[in-house]
Coordinates of C-alpha atoms and ligand atoms in Angstrom, one line a residue:
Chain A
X253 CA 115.1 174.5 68.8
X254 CA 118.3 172.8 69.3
X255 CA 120.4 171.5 66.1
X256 CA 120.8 167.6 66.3
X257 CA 118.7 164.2 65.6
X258 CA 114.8 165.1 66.2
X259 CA 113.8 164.1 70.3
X260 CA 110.2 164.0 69.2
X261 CA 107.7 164.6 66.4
X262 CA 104.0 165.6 66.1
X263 CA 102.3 165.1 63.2
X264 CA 98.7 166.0 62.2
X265 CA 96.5 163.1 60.8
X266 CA 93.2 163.8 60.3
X267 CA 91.7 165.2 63.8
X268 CA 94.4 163.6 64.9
X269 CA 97.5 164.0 66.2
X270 CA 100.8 161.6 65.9
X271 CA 103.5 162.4 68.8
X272 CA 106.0 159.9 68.5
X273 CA 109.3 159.6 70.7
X274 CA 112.2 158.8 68.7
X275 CA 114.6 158.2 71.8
X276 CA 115.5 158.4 75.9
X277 CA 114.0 161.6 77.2
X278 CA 115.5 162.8 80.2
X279 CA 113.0 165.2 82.3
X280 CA 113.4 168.2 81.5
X281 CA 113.0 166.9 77.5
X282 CA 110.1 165.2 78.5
X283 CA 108.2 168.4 80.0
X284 CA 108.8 170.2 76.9
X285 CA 107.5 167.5 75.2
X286 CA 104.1 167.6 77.3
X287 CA 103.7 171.2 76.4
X288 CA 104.5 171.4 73.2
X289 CA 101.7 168.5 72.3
X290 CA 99.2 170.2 75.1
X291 CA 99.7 173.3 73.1
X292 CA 99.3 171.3 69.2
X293 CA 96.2 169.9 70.9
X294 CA 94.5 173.0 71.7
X295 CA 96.2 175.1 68.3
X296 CA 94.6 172.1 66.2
X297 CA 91.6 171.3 68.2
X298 CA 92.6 167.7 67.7
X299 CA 90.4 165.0 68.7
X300 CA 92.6 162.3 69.5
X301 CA 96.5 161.9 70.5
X302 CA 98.1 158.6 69.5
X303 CA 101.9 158.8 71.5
X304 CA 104.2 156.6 70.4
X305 CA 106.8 155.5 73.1
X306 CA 108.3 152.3 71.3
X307 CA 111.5 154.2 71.5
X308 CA 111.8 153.8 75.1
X309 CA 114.2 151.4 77.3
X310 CA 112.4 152.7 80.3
X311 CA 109.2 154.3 81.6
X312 CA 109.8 155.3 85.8
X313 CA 107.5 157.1 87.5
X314 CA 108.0 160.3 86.0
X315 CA 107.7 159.4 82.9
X316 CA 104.6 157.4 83.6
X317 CA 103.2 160.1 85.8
X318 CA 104.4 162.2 82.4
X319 CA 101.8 160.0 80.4
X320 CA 99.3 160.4 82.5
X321 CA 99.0 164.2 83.1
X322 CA 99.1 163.8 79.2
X323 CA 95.9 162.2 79.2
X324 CA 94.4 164.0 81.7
X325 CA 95.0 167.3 79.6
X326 CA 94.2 166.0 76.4
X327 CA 90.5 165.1 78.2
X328 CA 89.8 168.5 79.1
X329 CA 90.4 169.8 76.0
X330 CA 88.8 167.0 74.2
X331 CA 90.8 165.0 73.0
X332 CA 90.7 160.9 73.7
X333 CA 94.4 159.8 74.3
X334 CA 96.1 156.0 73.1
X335 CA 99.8 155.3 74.5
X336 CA 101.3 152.8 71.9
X337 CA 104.2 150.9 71.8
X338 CA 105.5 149.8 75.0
X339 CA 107.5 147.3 75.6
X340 CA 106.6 144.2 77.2
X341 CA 109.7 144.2 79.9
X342 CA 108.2 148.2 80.1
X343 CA 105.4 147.3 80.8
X344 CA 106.3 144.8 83.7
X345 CA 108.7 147.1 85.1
X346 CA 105.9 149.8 85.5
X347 CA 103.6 147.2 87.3
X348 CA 106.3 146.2 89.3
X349 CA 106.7 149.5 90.2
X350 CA 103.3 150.4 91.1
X351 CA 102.5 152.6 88.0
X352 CA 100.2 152.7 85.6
X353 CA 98.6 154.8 82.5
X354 CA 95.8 155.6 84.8
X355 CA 92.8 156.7 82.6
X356 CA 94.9 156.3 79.4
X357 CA 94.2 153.5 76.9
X358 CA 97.1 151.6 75.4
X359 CA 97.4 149.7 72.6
X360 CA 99.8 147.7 70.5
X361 CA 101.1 150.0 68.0
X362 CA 100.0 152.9 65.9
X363 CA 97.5 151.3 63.6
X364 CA 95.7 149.7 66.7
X365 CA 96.4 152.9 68.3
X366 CA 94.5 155.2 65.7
X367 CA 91.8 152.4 65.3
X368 CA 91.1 152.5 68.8
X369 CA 91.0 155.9 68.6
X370 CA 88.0 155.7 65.7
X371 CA 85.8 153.0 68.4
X372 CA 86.4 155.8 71.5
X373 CA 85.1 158.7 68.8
X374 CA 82.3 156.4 68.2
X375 CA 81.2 155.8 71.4
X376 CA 80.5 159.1 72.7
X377 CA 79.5 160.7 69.6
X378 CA 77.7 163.4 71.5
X379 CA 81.3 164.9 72.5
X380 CA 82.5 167.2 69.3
X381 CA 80.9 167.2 65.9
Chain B
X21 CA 164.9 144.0 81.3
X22 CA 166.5 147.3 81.2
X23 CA 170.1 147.1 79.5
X24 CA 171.8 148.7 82.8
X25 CA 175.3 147.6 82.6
X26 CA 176.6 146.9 86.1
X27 CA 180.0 146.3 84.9
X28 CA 182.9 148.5 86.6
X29 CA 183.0 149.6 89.9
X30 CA 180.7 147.5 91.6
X31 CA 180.9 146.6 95.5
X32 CA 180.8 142.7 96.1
X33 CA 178.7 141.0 98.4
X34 CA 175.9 142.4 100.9
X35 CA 172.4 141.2 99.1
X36 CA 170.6 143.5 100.8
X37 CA 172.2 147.3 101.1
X38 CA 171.0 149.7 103.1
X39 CA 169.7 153.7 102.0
X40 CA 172.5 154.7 104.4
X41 CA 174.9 152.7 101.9
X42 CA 173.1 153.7 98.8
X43 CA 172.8 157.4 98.9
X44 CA 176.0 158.2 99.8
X45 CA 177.3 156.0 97.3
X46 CA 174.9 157.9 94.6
X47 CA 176.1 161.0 96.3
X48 CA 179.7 160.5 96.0
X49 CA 179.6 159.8 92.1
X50 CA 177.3 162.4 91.3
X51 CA 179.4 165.4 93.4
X52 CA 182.7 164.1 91.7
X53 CA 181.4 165.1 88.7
X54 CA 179.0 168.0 89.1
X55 CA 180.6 170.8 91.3
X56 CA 177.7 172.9 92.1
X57 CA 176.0 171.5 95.5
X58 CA 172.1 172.4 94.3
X59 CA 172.2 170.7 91.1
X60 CA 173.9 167.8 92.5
X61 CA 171.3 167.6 95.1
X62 CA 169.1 167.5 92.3
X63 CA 170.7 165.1 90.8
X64 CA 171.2 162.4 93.6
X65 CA 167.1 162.9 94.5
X66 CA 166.9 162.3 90.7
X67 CA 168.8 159.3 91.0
X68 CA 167.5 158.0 93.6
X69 CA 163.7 158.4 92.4
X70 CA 165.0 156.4 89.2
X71 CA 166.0 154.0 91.0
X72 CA 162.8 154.0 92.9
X73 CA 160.4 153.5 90.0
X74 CA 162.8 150.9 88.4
X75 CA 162.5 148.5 92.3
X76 CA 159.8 146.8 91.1
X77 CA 161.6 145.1 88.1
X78 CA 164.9 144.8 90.1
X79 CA 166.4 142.1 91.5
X80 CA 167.2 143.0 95.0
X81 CA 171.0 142.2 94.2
X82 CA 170.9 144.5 91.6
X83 CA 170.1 147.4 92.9
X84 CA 173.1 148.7 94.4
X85 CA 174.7 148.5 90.3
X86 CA 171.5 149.4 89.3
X87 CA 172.2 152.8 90.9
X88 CA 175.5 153.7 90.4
X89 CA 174.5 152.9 86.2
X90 CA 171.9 155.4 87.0
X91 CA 173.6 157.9 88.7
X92 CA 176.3 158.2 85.7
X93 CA 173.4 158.4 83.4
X94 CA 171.8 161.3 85.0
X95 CA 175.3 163.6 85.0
X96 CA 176.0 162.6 81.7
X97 CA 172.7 163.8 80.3
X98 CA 173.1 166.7 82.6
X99 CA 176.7 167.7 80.6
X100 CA 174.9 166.8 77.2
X101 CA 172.0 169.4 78.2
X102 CA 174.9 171.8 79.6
X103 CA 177.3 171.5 76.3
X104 CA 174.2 172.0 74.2
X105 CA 173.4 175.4 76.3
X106 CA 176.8 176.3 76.9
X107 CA 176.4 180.1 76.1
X108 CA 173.9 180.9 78.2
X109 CA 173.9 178.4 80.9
X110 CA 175.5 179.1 84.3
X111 CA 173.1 176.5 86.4
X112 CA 171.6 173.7 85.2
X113 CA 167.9 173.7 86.3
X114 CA 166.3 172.0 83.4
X115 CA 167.2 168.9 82.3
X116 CA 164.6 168.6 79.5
X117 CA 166.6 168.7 75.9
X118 CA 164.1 171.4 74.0
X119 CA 163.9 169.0 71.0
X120 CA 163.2 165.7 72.8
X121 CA 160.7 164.0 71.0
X122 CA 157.1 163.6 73.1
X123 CA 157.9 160.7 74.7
X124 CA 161.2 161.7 76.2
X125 CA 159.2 165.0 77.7
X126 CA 156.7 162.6 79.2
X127 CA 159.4 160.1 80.9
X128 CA 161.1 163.2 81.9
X129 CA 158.1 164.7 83.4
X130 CA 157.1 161.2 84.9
X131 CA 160.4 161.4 86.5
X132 CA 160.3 164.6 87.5
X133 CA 157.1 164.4 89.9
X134 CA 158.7 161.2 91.1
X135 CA 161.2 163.4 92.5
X136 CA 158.7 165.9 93.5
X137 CA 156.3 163.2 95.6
X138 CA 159.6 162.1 96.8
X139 CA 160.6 165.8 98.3
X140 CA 157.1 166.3 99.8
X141 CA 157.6 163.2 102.2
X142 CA 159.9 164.0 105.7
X143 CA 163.0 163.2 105.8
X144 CA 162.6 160.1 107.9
X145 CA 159.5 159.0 106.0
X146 CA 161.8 158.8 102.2
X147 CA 164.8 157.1 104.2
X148 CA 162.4 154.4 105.4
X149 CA 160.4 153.9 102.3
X150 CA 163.9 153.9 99.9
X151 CA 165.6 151.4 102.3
X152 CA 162.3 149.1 102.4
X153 CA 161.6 149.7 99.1
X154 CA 165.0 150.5 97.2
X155 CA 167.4 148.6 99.3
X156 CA 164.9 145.9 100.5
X157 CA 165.3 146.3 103.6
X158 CA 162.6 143.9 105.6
X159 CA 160.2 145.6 107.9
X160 CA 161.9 143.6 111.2
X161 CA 165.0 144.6 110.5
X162 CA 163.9 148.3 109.8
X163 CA 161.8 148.0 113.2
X164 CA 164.9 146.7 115.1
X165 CA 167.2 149.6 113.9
X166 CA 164.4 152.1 114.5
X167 CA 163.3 150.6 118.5
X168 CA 159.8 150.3 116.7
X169 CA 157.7 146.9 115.8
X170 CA 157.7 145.4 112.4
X171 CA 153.5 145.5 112.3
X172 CA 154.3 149.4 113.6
X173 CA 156.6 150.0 110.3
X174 CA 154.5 148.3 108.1
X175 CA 151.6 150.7 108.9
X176 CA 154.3 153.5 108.5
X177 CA 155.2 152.2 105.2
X178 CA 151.9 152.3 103.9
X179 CA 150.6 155.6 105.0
X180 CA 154.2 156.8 103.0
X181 CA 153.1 155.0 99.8
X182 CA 149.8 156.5 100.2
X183 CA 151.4 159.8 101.0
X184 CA 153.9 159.3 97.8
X185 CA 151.1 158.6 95.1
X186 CA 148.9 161.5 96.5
X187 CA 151.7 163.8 95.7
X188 CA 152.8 161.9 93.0
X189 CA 149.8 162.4 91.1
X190 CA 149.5 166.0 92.3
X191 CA 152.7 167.2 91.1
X192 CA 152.3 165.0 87.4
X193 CA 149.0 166.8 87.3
X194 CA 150.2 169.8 88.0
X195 CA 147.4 170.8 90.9
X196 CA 147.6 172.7 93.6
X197 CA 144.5 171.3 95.8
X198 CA 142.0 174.3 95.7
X199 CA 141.1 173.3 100.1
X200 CA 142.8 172.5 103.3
X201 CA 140.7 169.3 103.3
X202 CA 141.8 168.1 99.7
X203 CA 145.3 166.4 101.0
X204 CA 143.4 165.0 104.0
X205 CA 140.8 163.4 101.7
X206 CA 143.2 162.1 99.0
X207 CA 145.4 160.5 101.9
X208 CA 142.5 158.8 103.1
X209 CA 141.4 157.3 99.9
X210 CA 145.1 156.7 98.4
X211 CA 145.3 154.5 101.7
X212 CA 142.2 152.5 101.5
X213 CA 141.7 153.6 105.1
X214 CA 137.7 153.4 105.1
X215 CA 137.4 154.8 108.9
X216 CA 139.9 157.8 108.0
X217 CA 137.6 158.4 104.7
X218 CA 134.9 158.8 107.1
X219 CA 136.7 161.0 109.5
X220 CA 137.4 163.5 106.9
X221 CA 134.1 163.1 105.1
X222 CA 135.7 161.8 101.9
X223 CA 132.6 161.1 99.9
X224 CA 131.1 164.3 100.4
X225 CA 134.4 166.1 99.8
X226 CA 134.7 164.4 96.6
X227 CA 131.2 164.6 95.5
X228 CA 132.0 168.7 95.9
X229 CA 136.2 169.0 94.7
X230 CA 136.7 168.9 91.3
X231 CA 140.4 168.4 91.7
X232 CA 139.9 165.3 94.2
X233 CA 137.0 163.9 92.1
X234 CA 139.3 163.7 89.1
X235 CA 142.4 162.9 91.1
X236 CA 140.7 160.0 93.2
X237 CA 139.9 157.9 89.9
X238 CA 143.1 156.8 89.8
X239 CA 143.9 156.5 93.5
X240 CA 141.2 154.3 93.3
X241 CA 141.9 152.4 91.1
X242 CA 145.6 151.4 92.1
X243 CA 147.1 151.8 88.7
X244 CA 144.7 149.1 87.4
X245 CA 141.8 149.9 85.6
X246 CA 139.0 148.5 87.0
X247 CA 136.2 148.4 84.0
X248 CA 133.7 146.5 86.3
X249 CA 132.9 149.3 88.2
X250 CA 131.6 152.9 86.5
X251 CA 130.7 156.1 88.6
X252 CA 128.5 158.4 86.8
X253 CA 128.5 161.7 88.2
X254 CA 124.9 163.3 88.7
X255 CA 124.1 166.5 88.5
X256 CA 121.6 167.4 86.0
X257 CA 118.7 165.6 84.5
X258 CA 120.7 164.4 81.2
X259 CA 122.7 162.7 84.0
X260 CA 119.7 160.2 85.0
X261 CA 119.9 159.1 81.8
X262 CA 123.6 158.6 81.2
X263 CA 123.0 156.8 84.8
X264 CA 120.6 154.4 83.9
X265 CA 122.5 153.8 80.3
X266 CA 125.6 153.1 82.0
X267 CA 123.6 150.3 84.7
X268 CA 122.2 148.4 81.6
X269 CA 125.7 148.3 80.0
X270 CA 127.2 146.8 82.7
X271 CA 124.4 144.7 83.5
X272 CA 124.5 143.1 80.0
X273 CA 127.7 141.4 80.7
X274 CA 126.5 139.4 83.2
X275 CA 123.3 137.9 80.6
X276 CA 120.7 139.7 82.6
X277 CA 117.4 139.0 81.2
X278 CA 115.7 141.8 78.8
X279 CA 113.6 142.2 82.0
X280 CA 115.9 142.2 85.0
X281 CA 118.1 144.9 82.5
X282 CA 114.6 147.1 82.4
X283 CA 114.1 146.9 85.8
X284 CA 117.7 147.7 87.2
X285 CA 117.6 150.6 84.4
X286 CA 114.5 151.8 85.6
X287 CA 115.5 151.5 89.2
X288 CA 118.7 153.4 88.6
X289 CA 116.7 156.0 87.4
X290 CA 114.3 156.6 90.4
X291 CA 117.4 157.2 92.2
X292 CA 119.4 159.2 90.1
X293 CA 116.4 161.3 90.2
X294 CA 116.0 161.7 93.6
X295 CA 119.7 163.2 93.5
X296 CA 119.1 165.6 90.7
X297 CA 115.8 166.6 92.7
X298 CA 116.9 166.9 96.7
X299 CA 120.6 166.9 96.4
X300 CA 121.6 169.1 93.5
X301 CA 125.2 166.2 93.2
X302 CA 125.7 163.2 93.7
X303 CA 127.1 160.0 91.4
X304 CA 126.0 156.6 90.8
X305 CA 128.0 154.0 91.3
X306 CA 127.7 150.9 88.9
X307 CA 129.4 147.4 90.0
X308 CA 129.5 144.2 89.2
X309 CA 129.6 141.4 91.7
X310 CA 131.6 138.0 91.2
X311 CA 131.4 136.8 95.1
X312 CA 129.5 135.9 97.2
X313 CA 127.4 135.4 93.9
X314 CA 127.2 137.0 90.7
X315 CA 125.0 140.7 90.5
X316 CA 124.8 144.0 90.4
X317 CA 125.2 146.5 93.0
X318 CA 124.4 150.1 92.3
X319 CA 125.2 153.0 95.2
X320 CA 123.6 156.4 94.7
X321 CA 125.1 159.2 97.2
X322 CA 124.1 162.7 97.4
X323 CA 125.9 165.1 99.7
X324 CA 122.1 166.7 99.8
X325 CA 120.0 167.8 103.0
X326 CA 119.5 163.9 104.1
X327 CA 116.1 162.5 104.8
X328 CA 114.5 163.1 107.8
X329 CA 112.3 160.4 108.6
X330 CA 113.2 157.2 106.4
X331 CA 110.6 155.5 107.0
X332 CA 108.4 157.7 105.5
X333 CA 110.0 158.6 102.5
X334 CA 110.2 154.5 101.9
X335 CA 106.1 154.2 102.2
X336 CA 104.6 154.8 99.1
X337 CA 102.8 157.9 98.4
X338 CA 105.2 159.9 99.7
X339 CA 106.7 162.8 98.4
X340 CA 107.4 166.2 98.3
X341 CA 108.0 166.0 94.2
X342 CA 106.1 165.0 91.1
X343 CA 106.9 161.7 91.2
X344 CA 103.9 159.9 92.6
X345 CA 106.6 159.5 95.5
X346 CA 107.7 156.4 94.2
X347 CA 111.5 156.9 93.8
X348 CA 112.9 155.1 96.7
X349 CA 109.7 152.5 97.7
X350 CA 109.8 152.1 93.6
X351 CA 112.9 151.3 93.4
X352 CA 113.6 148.9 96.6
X353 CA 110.6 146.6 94.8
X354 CA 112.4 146.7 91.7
X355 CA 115.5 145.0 93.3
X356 CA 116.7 142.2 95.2
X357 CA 118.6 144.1 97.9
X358 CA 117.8 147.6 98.9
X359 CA 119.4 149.9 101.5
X360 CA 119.4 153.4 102.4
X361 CA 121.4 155.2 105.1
X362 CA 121.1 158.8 105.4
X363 CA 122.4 161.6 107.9
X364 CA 120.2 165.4 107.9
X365 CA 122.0 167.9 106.4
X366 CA 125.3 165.1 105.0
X367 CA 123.5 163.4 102.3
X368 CA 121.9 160.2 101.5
X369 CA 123.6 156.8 100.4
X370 CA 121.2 154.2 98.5
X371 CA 122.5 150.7 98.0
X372 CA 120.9 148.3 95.7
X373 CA 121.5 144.8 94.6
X374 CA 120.5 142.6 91.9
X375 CA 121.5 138.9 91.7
X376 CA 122.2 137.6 88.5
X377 CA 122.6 133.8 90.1
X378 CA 120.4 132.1 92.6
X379 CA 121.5 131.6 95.9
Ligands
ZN527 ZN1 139.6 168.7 97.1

């Protein structure tokens, strides 16, 4: 780890985890961001990943296709995944650009994040526990 | 205005004199006072570079004065520097006094690359740019003494100029250029000669020189900074992001909406990406427009391996990266005006416009 002002955070909550963004990632920040939550999600055997990207001016197509591969992991290993916080302009700027979350649900902010999180435990209770 | 005192000693009359007048003149004041012939070489190139960087503020009729002030100035700080190393001094080389405060030393050195440039040029090139520029000497009258055409003199004059601030800056810099091709380049682009910067490959050359890349800023620029135009150099991924920073900055000042700033900032990243990705260097080039309307233009070059087929790598879905291949079709829909021109195994430019102002 690097000295300097946090890039990211994960934070158990719960079966839960909290990965929030706290500024730009460039890519190589951002793939080191994927693993090291790919890696808390399998250590903690968490159920759900709430990502918190309020923080950021701009999600291209890496950083999209970033979010996505995200999700896509997370399911294999269980765990449902919420993308909170982007920003409107964001989010017209990734339509406009032909991207999307693909299977990943968004949601407002955290709170709706983590409560959207509860209804996608609750329906498909069959999955873990 | 400077307080030179053309009192004594000045020749009436002719408005306009020519180098063949002046630098005689300098010369016969400077070797009646400095015996050895080297430093009073020095002296009279010293002189006359003064005299040079002083035209601009000159009146044309004052020039003449102007250097015969100048040329007295320059022995007599010569025999202050001599008396003050009398013990040890046989020749004059240095004219710096050791405990000139740090302005001094920089007008000194200023002066002294002046002199330096002025050196580099031939012979024929310094007498024609001192009597246009010095002695004010018109361009038909230069062209009528030299069997040439005034439009033929001009052209001369500004390839010297060009020639003068490439080895001005060289010599204040202190940089031997590391290639053969530097000079070449730095001509091209001190001239504004866009055909010749092609020729020689300029942007590539610069994209790859360290020296030029640094030296070509101000050549650029003509002495003014321009601080509507920024050029982010692009090399590593931190880079995209100090690219797309720098596009929103700039973008700002012209009231771009929140969502016109995302979407410029996001299409300056696709492309800064693509740079870091195929090219290994490149810059981004950030500029604001004022004619024919108000915008934004942003150029990304790349001295990479080029694109093969363009039309390809502009469908969607295509890509040899992780990207979802939408760099370049991404970022065309993201802006008003999008254009891409790219050579194999020279590099890739991408220009992008977009308007702040309806047409
Ligand atoms: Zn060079």
């Amino acid at each position: 780890m690097t000295a300097g002002p946090r890039l990211f955070s994960i934070l158990r909550q719960g079966p839960y985890l909290i990965a929030s963004i706290h500024t730009a990632l460039d890519d190589s920040q951002l793939v080191r961001f994927q693993e090291d939550l790919i890696d808390q999600i399998g250590r903690y055997r968490a159920r759900g990943v709430v990502i918190d990207v309020a923080a950021l001016d701009v999600l291209d197509s890496f950083a999209s296709r970033m979010l996505r591969d995200i999700g896509e992991m997370a399911r294999l290993r269980g765990a449902a995944t919420v993308v909170v916080g982007i920003q409107p302009d964001v989010a017209f700027t990734m339509v406009r650009l032909g991207m999307d979350t693909g299977s990943v649900a968004t949601a407002l902010d955290l709170e709706e994040g983590l409560s959207s999180l509860e209804r996608l435990m609750n329906a498909s209770p069959g999955r873990r526990t | 205005m400077p307080a030179a005192e053309p009192a004594g000693g000045t020749q009436q009359g002719s408005g306009s004199p020519d180098v063949a007048a002046l630098i005689p003149l300098v010369r016969r004041i400077v070797t009646a006072r400095v015996p050895d012939q080297a430093t009073a070489d020095d002296l009279v190139q010293e002189t006359l570079a003064r005299v040079l960087a002083a035209s601009g503020r000159l009146e044309s009729g004052t020039l003449e004065p102007y250097a015969i002030v100048t040329a007295r100035n320059v022995v007599t700080s010569l025999w202050r520097d001599q008396d003050r190393q009398r013990r040890h001094q046989h020749r004059v080389v240095d004219l710096r006094p050791p405990e000139a405060p740090d302005e001094d030393v920089l007008v000194q050195e200023d002066r002294a690359a002046i002199a330096q440039a002025l050196s580099r040029l031939s012979d024929r090139e310094r007498e024609i740019l001192l009597a246009h520029e010095v002695a004010g000497r018109d361009t038909r009258s230069l062209a009528a003494e030299l069997g040439s055409t005034a439009g033929a003199v001009a052209a001369q004059l500004n390839r010297s100029r060009a020639r003068l601030r490439v080895e001005y800056l060289l010599a204040a810099e202190r940089i031997e250029p590391p290639t053969e091709q530097c000079r070449p380049v730095l001509l091209a682009i001190s001239g504004g000669d866009r055909r010749r910067q092609r020729d020689v490959d300029a942007a590539r050359h610069l994209l790859e020189c360290e020296a030029c890349g640094r030296l070509s800023e101000p050549l650029m620029g003509r002495g003014r900074t321009r601080d509507d135009e920024v050029r982010v150099p692009v090399r590593k991924d931190a880079d995209v992001v100090a690219a797309r920073h720098v596009a929103r900055e700039l973008a700002t000042r012209l009231d771009f909406s929140p969502t016109d700033l995302t979407l410029i900032a996001t299409a300056v990243s696709e492309l800064a990406r693509n740079i870091v990705r195929f090219a290994d260097v490149g810059e981004i080039v950030v500029e604001l427009l004022e004619a024919p309307r108000r915008g934004i233009k942003v150029v990304a070059r790349d001295a990479g391996p080029g694109i093969d087929d363009l039309d390809r790598a502009l469908l969607d879905g295509y890509s040899t990266y992780r990207g979802l291949g939408l760099g370049l079709p991404g970022a065309r829909r993201l802006m008003d005006e999008f254009g891409i021109a790219s050579e194999s195994g020279r590099g890739t430019t991408v220009t992008m416009i977009k308007w702040r102002d309806e047409p």
